[in-house]
Coordinates of C-alpha atoms in Angstrom, one line a residue:
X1 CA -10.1 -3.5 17.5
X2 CA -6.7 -3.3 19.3
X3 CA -3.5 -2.9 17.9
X4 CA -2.1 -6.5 18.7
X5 CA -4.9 -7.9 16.9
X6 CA -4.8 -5.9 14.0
X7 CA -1.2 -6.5 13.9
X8 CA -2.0 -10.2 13.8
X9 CA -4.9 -10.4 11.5
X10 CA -3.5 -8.7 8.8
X11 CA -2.4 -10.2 5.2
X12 CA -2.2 -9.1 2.3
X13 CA -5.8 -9.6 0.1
X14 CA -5.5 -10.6 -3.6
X15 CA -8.8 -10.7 -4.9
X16 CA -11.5 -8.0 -4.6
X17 CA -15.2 -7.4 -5.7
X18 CA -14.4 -5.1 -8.0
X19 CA -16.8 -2.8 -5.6
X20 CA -15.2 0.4 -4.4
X21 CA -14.9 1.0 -0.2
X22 CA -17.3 4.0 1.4
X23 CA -16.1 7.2 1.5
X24 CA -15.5 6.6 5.2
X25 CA -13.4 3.8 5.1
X26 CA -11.1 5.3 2.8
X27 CA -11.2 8.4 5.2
X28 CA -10.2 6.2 8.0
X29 CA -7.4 4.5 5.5
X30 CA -6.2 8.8 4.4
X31 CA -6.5 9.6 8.2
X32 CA -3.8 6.8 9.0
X33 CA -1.7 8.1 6.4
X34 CA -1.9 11.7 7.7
X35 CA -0.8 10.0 11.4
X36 CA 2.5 8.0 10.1
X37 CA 5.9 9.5 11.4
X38 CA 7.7 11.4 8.6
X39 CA 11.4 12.1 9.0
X40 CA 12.1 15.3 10.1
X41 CA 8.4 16.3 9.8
X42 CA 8.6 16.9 5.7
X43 CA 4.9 16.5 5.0
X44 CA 5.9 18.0 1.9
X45 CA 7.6 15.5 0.8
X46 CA 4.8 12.9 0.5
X47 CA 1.8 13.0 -2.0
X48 CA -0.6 10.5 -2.0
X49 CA -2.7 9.9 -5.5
X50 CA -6.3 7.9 -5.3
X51 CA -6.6 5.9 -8.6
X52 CA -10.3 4.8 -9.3
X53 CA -9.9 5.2 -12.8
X54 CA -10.5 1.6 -14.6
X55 CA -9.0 2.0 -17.7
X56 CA -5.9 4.1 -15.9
X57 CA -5.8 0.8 -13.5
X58 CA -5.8 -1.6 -16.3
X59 CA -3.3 0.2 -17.8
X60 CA -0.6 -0.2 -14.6
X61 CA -1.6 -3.7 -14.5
X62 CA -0.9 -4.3 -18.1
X63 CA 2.5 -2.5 -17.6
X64 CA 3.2 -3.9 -14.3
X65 CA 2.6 -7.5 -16.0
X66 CA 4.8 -6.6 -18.9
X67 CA 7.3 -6.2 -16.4
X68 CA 7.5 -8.9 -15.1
X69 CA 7.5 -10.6 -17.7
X70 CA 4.1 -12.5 -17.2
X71 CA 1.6 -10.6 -19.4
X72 CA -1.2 -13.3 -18.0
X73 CA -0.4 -11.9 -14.4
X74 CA -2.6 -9.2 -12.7
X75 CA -0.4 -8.0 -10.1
X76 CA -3.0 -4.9 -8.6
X77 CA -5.1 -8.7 -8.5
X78 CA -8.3 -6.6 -9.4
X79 CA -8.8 -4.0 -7.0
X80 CA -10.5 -1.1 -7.6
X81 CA -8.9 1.9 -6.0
X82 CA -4.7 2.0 -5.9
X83 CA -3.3 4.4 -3.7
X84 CA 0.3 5.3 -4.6
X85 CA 2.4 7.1 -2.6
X86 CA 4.9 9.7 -4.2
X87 CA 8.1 11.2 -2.6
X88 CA 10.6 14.2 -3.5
X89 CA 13.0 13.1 -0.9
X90 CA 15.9 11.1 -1.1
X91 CA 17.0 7.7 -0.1
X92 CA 16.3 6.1 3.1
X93 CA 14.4 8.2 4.5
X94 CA 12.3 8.6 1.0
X95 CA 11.6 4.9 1.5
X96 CA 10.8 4.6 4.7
X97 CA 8.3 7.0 5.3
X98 CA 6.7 5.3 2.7
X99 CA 7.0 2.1 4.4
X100 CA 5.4 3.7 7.5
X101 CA 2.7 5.2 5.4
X102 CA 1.6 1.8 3.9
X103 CA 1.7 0.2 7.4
X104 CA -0.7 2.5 8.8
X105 CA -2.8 2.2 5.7
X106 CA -3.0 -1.7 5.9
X107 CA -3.7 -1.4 9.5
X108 CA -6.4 0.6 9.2
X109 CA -7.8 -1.5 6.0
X110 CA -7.9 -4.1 8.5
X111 CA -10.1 -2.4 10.9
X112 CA -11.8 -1.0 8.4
X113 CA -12.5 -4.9 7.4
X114 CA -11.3 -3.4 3.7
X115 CA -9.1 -5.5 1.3
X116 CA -5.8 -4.2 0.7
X117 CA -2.5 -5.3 -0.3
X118 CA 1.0 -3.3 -0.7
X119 CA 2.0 -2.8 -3.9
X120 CA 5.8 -2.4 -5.4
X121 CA 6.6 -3.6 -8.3
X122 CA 3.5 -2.7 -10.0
X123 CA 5.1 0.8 -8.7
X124 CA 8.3 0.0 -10.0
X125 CA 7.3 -0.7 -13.5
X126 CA 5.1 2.8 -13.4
X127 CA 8.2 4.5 -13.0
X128 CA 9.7 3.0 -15.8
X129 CA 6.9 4.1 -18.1
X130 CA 6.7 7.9 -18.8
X131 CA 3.5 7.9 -20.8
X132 CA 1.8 5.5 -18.1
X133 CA 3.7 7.5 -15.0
X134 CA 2.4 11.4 -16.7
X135 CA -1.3 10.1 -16.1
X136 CA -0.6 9.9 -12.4
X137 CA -0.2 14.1 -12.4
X138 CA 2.2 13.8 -10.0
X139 CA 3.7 17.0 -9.0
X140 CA 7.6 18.0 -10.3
X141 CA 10.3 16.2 -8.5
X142 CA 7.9 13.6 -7.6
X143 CA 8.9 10.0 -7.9
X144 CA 5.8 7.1 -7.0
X145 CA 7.9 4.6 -4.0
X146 CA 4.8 2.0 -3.3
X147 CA 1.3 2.1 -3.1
X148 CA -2.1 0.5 -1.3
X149 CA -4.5 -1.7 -3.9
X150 CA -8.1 -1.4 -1.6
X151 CA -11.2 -3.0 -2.5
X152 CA -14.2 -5.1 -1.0
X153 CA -13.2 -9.3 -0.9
X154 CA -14.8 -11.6 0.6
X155 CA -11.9 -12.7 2.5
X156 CA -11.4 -12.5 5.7
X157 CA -9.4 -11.7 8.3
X158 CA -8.6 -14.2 11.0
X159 CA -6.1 -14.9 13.7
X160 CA -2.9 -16.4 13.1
X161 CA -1.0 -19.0 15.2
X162 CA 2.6 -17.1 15.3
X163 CA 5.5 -19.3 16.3
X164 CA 7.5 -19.1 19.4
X165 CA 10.7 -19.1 17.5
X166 CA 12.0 -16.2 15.8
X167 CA 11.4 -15.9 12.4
X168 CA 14.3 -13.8 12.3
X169 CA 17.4 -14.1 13.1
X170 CA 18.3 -11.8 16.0
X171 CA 21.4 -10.9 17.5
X172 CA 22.2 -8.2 20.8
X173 CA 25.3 -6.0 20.7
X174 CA 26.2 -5.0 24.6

């Protein structure tokens, strides 16, 4: 698949199987991470948890619904595997190597042709919860910034029709 179509294709998925993705796809998905930029080359900085645990997940989307303040809402939409994404660095940089993590990721979900969908304020809600945020055994100093909800779906991925205009507004500084 090239990059311009995976760029196109992708969406967020919310609602999975329940079934868990090969071990090779969620190789391919950890191999992206590994390749994302990271400011001034800190890999240390990042740790990346797999959550397959179902009661664990139930528990952060009981929390995350909570919340939100929507305790009928299922905001990890019943994926299987959550794969949060822990920093010890500090602010802007902190988030966006995050940020280029989780693209990665989601790009190669797509190719994979796995389910996936980024995840924050499930995140948000985690770190708000000690009890809930000690089962992640994160190491000291480190603080979860987003995550990846993977699965199987039956959804697919398809083209979309992107509009000429910008969707953004855009301005040049000469």
């Amino acid at each position: 698949m090239e990059l311009k179509e995976a760029m196109n294709i992708r969406k967020s998925i919310r609602s999975y199987t329940g079934e868990q993705i090969s071990k090779e796809q969620l190789d391919a998905i950890l191999t992206a991470a590994y390749e994302a930029p990271i400011g001034m080359g800190k890999y240390d900085s990042i740790h990346l948890t797999i959550v397959t645990n179902p009661d664990l997940l139930g528990e952060i989307d009981a929390c995350a619904a909570k919340f939100f303040g929507n305790p009928s809402m299922h905001p990890l939409y019943g994926a299987p595997m959550l794969i949060v994404i822990s920093s010890n660095g500090e602010g802007n940089v902190a988030s966006a190597n995050v940020g280029f993590i989780l693209q990665n990721m989601s790009l190669a979900a797509v190719e994979e042709g796995v389910g996936h969908c980024d995840i924050y304020g499930a995140i948000a809600a985690v770190d708000q919860n000690p009890a809930l945020l000690g089962k992640l055994d994160l190491p000291d100093g480190f603080v979860p910034l987003g995550a990846l909800a993977v699965g199987k779906t039956t959804a697919s991925y398809t083209k979309r029709e992107i509009p000429d205009t910008h969707r953004y507004a855009t301005n040049e500084v000469k």
